[in-house]
Tab-separated table of C-alpha atoms in Angstrom:
chain	number	residue	atom	x	y	z
A	287	UNK	CA	156.548	11.044	155.220
A	288	UNK	CA	158.724	8.610	157.220
A	289	UNK	CA	162.416	9.135	157.224
A	290	UNK	CA	164.955	6.340	156.470
A	291	UNK	CA	167.791	4.872	158.625
A	292	UNK	CA	170.468	7.126	157.577
A	293	UNK	CA	168.644	10.544	158.502
A	294	UNK	CA	167.640	9.001	161.766
A	295	UNK	CA	171.261	7.882	162.770
A	296	UNK	CA	172.501	11.314	161.688
A	297	UNK	CA	169.918	13.127	164.030
A	298	UNK	CA	170.749	10.954	166.985
A	299	UNK	CA	174.545	10.966	166.195
A	300	UNK	CA	174.652	14.920	166.211
A	301	UNK	CA	173.779	15.558	169.699
A	302	UNK	CA	175.990	12.896	170.848
A	303	UNK	CA	178.993	14.430	168.836
A	304	UNK	CA	178.371	17.830	170.279
A	305	UNK	CA	178.314	16.158	173.791
A	306	UNK	CA	181.532	14.427	173.393
A	307	UNK	CA	183.177	17.774	171.979
A	308	UNK	CA	181.772	19.728	175.142
A	309	UNK	CA	183.110	16.908	177.424
A	310	UNK	CA	186.460	16.965	175.861
A	311	UNK	CA	186.841	20.768	175.939
A	312	UNK	CA	188.010	20.941	179.516
A	313	UNK	CA	190.510	18.169	179.013
A	314	UNK	CA	191.865	20.141	175.954
A	315	UNK	CA	191.852	23.634	178.141
A	316	UNK	CA	193.878	21.893	180.938
A	317	UNK	CA	196.625	20.634	178.760
A	318	UNK	CA	199.781	21.736	180.464
A	319	UNK	CA	201.329	25.012	179.192
A	320	UNK	CA	204.919	25.190	178.317
A	321	UNK	CA	207.249	26.099	181.094
A	322	UNK	CA	210.071	28.744	180.892
A	323	UNK	CA	213.102	29.151	183.162
A	324	UNK	CA	211.588	31.939	184.839
A	325	UNK	CA	208.185	29.990	185.397
A	326	UNK	CA	210.318	27.160	186.853
A	327	UNK	CA	212.334	29.556	189.255
A	328	UNK	CA	209.044	31.333	190.641
A	329	UNK	CA	207.852	27.875	191.555
A	330	UNK	CA	210.950	26.779	192.906
A	331	UNK	CA	211.041	30.155	195.045
A	332	UNK	CA	207.649	29.079	196.643
A	333	UNK	CA	208.710	25.501	197.216
A	334	UNK	CA	212.223	25.887	198.647
A	335	UNK	CA	212.329	25.048	202.557
A	336	UNK	CA	215.884	26.510	202.665
A	337	UNK	CA	214.455	30.093	201.803
A	338	UNK	CA	211.811	29.504	204.161
A	339	UNK	CA	214.079	28.947	206.982
A	340	UNK	CA	216.131	32.171	205.973
A	341	UNK	CA	212.956	33.994	206.311
A	342	UNK	CA	212.422	32.734	209.954
A	343	UNK	CA	216.115	33.563	210.743
A	344	UNK	CA	215.388	37.382	209.382
A	345	UNK	CA	212.306	37.520	211.814
A	346	UNK	CA	214.564	36.099	214.530
A	347	UNK	CA	217.219	38.954	213.865
A	348	UNK	CA	214.262	41.493	214.050
A	349	UNK	CA	213.269	40.084	217.503
A	350	UNK	CA	216.985	40.315	218.764
A	351	UNK	CA	216.710	44.079	217.808
A	352	UNK	CA	213.445	44.431	219.652
A	353	UNK	CA	215.065	42.770	222.740
A	354	UNK	CA	218.086	44.954	222.687
A	355	UNK	CA	215.791	48.230	222.423
A	356	UNK	CA	213.873	46.946	225.437
A	357	UNK	CA	216.814	47.406	227.717
A	358	UNK	CA	216.828	51.182	226.897
A	359	UNK	CA	212.938	51.666	227.540
A	360	UNK	CA	211.218	52.331	230.926
A	361	UNK	CA	209.212	49.324	232.452
A	362	UNK	CA	205.940	50.406	234.117
A	363	UNK	CA	204.088	47.854	236.041
A	364	UNK	CA	201.216	47.884	238.940
A	365	UNK	CA	201.934	45.841	241.786
A	366	UNK	CA	199.209	44.652	244.515
A	367	UNK	CA	200.072	42.757	247.749
A	368	UNK	CA	198.075	41.724	250.904
A	369	UNK	CA	200.015	40.660	253.641
A	370	UNK	CA	198.239	38.991	256.832
A	371	UNK	CA	200.073	38.467	260.123
A	372	UNK	CA	199.465	37.293	263.503
A	373	UNK	CA	199.334	40.774	265.387
A	374	UNK	CA	197.399	42.780	268.035
A	375	UNK	CA	196.526	45.575	265.566
A	376	UNK	CA	197.607	48.009	268.274
A	377	UNK	CA	200.449	49.549	266.525
A	378	UNK	CA	201.546	50.090	262.905
A	379	UNK	CA	204.066	47.210	263.191
A	380	UNK	CA	201.275	44.739	264.518
A	381	UNK	CA	198.593	45.201	261.940
A	382	UNK	CA	196.791	42.214	261.111
A	383	UNK	CA	196.167	43.166	257.455
A	384	UNK	CA	198.925	45.227	255.439
A	385	UNK	CA	197.581	46.020	252.027
A	386	UNK	CA	199.697	47.962	249.252
A	387	UNK	CA	199.031	49.097	245.950
A	388	UNK	CA	201.582	50.915	243.968
A	389	UNK	CA	202.893	51.734	240.252
A	390	UNK	CA	206.311	50.968	239.937
A	391	UNK	CA	208.469	52.694	237.106
A	392	UNK	CA	212.119	51.349	236.517
A	393	UNK	CA	214.474	53.135	234.134
A	394	UNK	CA	217.764	52.067	233.225
A	395	UNK	CA	220.156	54.788	233.051
A	396	UNK	CA	223.481	53.075	232.261
A	397	UNK	CA	224.759	49.733	231.458
A	398	UNK	CA	228.197	50.445	229.901
A	399	UNK	CA	226.285	50.847	226.361
A	400	UNK	CA	225.544	47.437	225.664
A	401	UNK	CA	221.936	48.121	224.587
A	402	UNK	CA	223.298	50.282	221.707
A	403	UNK	CA	226.159	47.674	220.648
A	404	UNK	CA	223.300	45.026	220.968
A	405	UNK	CA	221.110	47.178	218.666
A	406	UNK	CA	223.848	47.645	216.102
A	407	UNK	CA	224.798	43.873	216.097
A	408	UNK	CA	221.022	42.920	215.567
A	409	UNK	CA	220.668	45.433	212.680
A	410	UNK	CA	224.003	43.752	211.281
A	411	UNK	CA	222.431	40.392	211.827
A	412	UNK	CA	219.394	41.090	209.998
A	413	UNK	CA	221.356	42.519	207.135
A	414	UNK	CA	223.405	39.224	207.057
A	415	UNK	CA	220.217	37.272	207.035
A	416	UNK	CA	218.913	39.147	204.244
A	417	UNK	CA	222.000	38.784	202.140
A	418	UNK	CA	222.234	35.012	203.059
A	419	UNK	CA	218.561	34.818	201.777
A	420	UNK	CA	219.743	36.299	198.517
A	421	UNK	CA	222.849	34.043	198.043
A	422	UNK	CA	220.356	31.211	198.842
A	423	UNK	CA	218.054	32.538	196.047
A	424	UNK	CA	220.944	32.698	193.633
A	425	UNK	CA	222.166	29.158	194.486
A	426	UNK	CA	218.471	28.030	193.794
A	427	UNK	CA	218.597	29.682	190.364
A	428	UNK	CA	221.515	27.599	189.620
A	429	UNK	CA	219.946	24.630	190.428
A	430	UNK	CA	216.752	25.178	188.695
A	431	UNK	CA	218.658	26.404	185.480
A	432	UNK	CA	220.988	23.320	185.421
A	433	UNK	CA	218.003	21.154	185.860
A	434	UNK	CA	215.963	23.160	183.355
A	435	UNK	CA	218.667	22.773	180.553
A	436	UNK	CA	219.376	19.229	181.288
A	437	UNK	CA	215.696	18.403	180.644
A	438	UNK	CA	215.443	20.610	177.721
A	439	UNK	CA	218.571	18.895	176.189
A	440	UNK	CA	217.317	15.438	176.930
A	441	UNK	CA	214.041	16.408	175.202
A	442	UNK	CA	215.759	17.382	172.220
A	443	UNK	CA	217.982	14.429	172.496
A	444	UNK	CA	214.649	12.103	172.749
A	445	UNK	CA	213.515	14.038	169.661
A	446	UNK	CA	216.574	13.687	167.501
A	447	UNK	CA	216.760	9.793	168.451
A	448	UNK	CA	213.248	9.102	167.615
A	449	UNK	CA	213.978	10.588	163.948
A	450	UNK	CA	217.201	8.585	163.579
A	451	UNK	CA	215.268	5.334	164.801
A	452	UNK	CA	212.476	6.162	162.158
A	453	UNK	CA	215.120	6.675	159.476
A	454	UNK	CA	217.015	3.545	160.301
A	455	UNK	CA	213.650	1.889	160.311
A	456	UNK	CA	212.805	2.752	156.991
A	457	UNK	CA	216.274	1.965	155.873
A	458	UNK	CA	216.176	-1.580	157.290
A	459	UNK	CA	212.688	-2.180	155.814
A	460	UNK	CA	214.300	-0.877	152.201
A	461	UNK	CA	217.236	-3.058	152.659
A	462	UNK	CA	215.192	-6.350	153.518
A	463	UNK	CA	213.025	-5.554	150.358
A	464	UNK	CA	216.049	-5.239	148.330
A	465	UNK	CA	217.546	-8.348	149.682
A	466	UNK	CA	214.724	-10.353	148.882
A	467	UNK	CA	215.127	-9.402	145.381
A	468	UNK	CA	218.577	-10.007	145.216
A	469	UNK	CA	219.776	-6.244	145.109
A	470	UNK	CA	221.188	-5.875	148.647
A	471	UNK	CA	223.642	-8.100	150.572
A	472	UNK	CA	222.869	-9.886	153.943
A	473	UNK	CA	225.916	-7.983	155.635
A	474	UNK	CA	224.159	-4.664	154.861
A	475	UNK	CA	221.164	-5.813	156.529
A	476	UNK	CA	222.791	-7.022	159.656
A	477	UNK	CA	224.446	-3.915	159.823
A	478	UNK	CA	221.414	-1.578	159.688
A	479	UNK	CA	219.859	-3.887	162.164
A	480	UNK	CA	222.983	-3.293	164.414
A	481	UNK	CA	222.805	0.289	163.951
A	482	UNK	CA	219.059	0.433	164.863
A	483	UNK	CA	219.430	-1.551	167.934
A	484	UNK	CA	222.320	0.778	169.027
A	485	UNK	CA	219.840	3.751	168.617
A	486	UNK	CA	217.217	1.785	170.595
A	487	UNK	CA	219.515	1.345	173.304
A	488	UNK	CA	220.826	4.834	173.450
A	489	UNK	CA	216.892	5.985	173.550
A	490	UNK	CA	216.562	3.748	176.564
A	491	UNK	CA	219.402	5.401	178.398
A	492	UNK	CA	218.252	8.871	177.421
A	493	UNK	CA	214.489	8.015	178.524
A	494	UNK	CA	216.184	6.717	181.867
A	495	UNK	CA	217.960	10.194	182.195
A	496	UNK	CA	215.037	12.207	181.179
A	497	UNK	CA	212.760	10.711	183.804
A	498	UNK	CA	215.480	11.361	186.607
A	499	UNK	CA	215.745	14.999	185.404
A	500	UNK	CA	211.752	15.170	185.459
A	501	UNK	CA	212.050	14.102	189.324
A	502	UNK	CA	214.620	16.484	189.894
A	503	UNK	CA	212.434	19.237	188.381
A	504	UNK	CA	209.536	18.200	190.253
A	505	UNK	CA	211.574	18.238	193.482
A	506	UNK	CA	212.666	21.861	192.783
A	507	UNK	CA	209.495	23.231	191.613
A	508	UNK	CA	206.647	21.332	193.343
A	509	UNK	CA	205.048	20.310	190.257
A	510	UNK	CA	205.494	17.385	187.747
A	511	UNK	CA	206.769	19.034	184.299
A	512	UNK	CA	204.555	17.407	182.001
A	513	UNK	CA	204.347	20.114	179.508
A	514	UNK	CA	207.164	21.002	176.986
A	515	UNK	CA	209.918	23.431	178.167
A	516	UNK	CA	210.536	26.382	176.340
A	517	UNK	CA	213.844	28.581	176.522
A	518	UNK	CA	212.599	32.194	176.289
A	519	UNK	CA	216.151	33.287	177.689
A	520	UNK	CA	218.150	36.006	175.828
A	521	UNK	CA	221.257	34.884	174.588
A	522	UNK	CA	224.274	35.023	177.169
A	523	UNK	CA	226.765	37.972	176.622
A	524	UNK	CA	230.472	37.928	175.440
A	525	UNK	CA	232.432	36.462	178.102
A	526	UNK	CA	234.551	38.996	179.857
A	527	UNK	CA	238.192	38.767	181.152
A	528	UNK	CA	238.398	37.097	184.758
A	529	UNK	CA	239.574	40.464	186.470
A	530	UNK	CA	236.362	41.926	185.295
A	531	UNK	CA	234.312	39.409	187.564
A	532	UNK	CA	236.735	39.401	190.230
A	533	UNK	CA	236.059	43.222	190.729
A	534	UNK	CA	232.482	42.608	190.881
A	535	UNK	CA	233.165	39.826	193.578
A	536	UNK	CA	232.760	42.396	196.527
A	537	UNK	CA	229.027	43.057	195.709
A	538	UNK	CA	228.163	39.431	195.924
A	539	UNK	CA	225.352	38.623	198.556
A	540	UNK	CA	227.632	35.995	200.197
A	541	UNK	CA	230.877	38.416	200.722
A	542	UNK	CA	228.567	41.170	201.931
A	543	UNK	CA	226.833	38.359	204.304
A	544	UNK	CA	230.295	37.717	205.609
A	545	UNK	CA	231.322	41.256	206.171
A	546	UNK	CA	227.836	41.812	208.195
A	547	UNK	CA	228.713	38.580	210.185
A	548	UNK	CA	232.126	40.044	211.079
A	549	UNK	CA	230.146	43.239	212.332
A	550	UNK	CA	227.722	41.193	214.698
A	551	UNK	CA	230.664	39.526	215.954
A	552	UNK	CA	232.379	42.622	216.885
A	553	UNK	CA	229.322	44.237	218.543
A	554	UNK	CA	229.330	40.913	220.556
A	555	UNK	CA	232.434	41.751	221.994
A	556	UNK	CA	231.383	45.351	222.875
A	557	UNK	CA	228.552	43.728	224.669
A	558	UNK	CA	230.558	41.275	226.605
A	559	UNK	CA	232.911	44.168	227.530
A	560	UNK	CA	230.337	46.017	228.882
A	561	UNK	CA	229.783	43.898	231.833
A	562	UNK	CA	232.931	45.356	233.200
A	563	UNK	CA	231.326	49.005	233.322
A	564	UNK	CA	229.136	50.008	236.337
A	565	UNK	CA	225.383	50.111	236.039
A	566	UNK	CA	223.092	52.792	237.268
A	567	UNK	CA	219.261	52.498	237.518
A	568	UNK	CA	216.405	54.757	238.728
A	569	UNK	CA	213.393	53.067	240.174
A	570	UNK	CA	210.366	54.989	241.458
A	571	UNK	CA	206.980	54.036	243.173
A	572	UNK	CA	203.687	55.632	243.451
A	573	UNK	CA	201.353	54.213	246.034
A	574	UNK	CA	197.566	53.881	245.439
A	575	UNK	CA	197.053	52.171	248.951
A	576	UNK	CA	199.352	51.837	251.802
A	577	UNK	CA	198.990	51.633	255.937
A	578	UNK	CA	201.180	51.849	258.769
A	579	UNK	CA	203.856	54.344	259.395
A	580	UNK	CA	204.277	55.116	255.470
A	581	UNK	CA	200.501	55.808	255.030
A	582	UNK	CA	201.251	59.366	254.043
A	583	UNK	CA	203.999	58.721	251.732
A	584	UNK	CA	202.567	58.839	248.345
A	585	UNK	CA	205.877	58.174	246.454
A	586	UNK	CA	209.681	57.267	246.467
A	587	UNK	CA	212.338	57.085	244.218
A	588	UNK	CA	215.772	55.034	244.418
A	589	UNK	CA	218.733	55.711	242.357
A	590	UNK	CA	220.958	52.791	242.246
A	591	UNK	CA	224.647	52.507	241.229
A	592	UNK	CA	226.323	49.056	241.116
């Protein structure tokens, strides 16, 4: 029995409706999730160029420690030389070809303890850079928190202004209708219009500030905050007297970093003062190949005091 137009349209529209729902599913799934302050701070930690620079400074301080340590360690090298000269070859001093192969070991014995001071200074420098990084993270948290709560406040303001504008619009419509039937004065309508226009103007200003705050948050986190912001932080504790916070100031990373910087400067003075002390070095050679009068000399050592 043939089917009417209705069933045919229903059979054709059902697959189309299913396809539209499936196609819209990824868009619904990709909806931006609400961001908390902790989420924004984690994104800002990855985005901050200042923190990346501080990490490079930590690596540089570690390299300074390795450089100071290398001044205490022995240095081993292999030296190969071939000398050719215009000689008769009849004596050891007139050989035409003078080859020499040797292993050389150099060991600094004393240099005014500058290496130890440099190592202590490098350790203090590394601690200083780490504390400066922690202080930079704290400053970044302050910037992110200020931008987060500013944007959250502006979002609330926009919602409140939208409700006020809706209420004033309904009030204006009601007053306009009442004026037409003579139950409201024209001054009341004009006053309602003026109030509505003031709210609209304030809404434009708040939207402008909201755009600026969004750009600031995007600059700090690297992503555009399209989703809503959620304040999931616990309530702030009761404010204590000023003396309680001053007592904890010595534990702040900025203060401790300054103390480590003073240690770095102190050790730098020790390193500079070590140049007034004598130096003692020991050098040794082990010969693999040698010719001439020293052919049978397998090794030699030199103790040098300057």
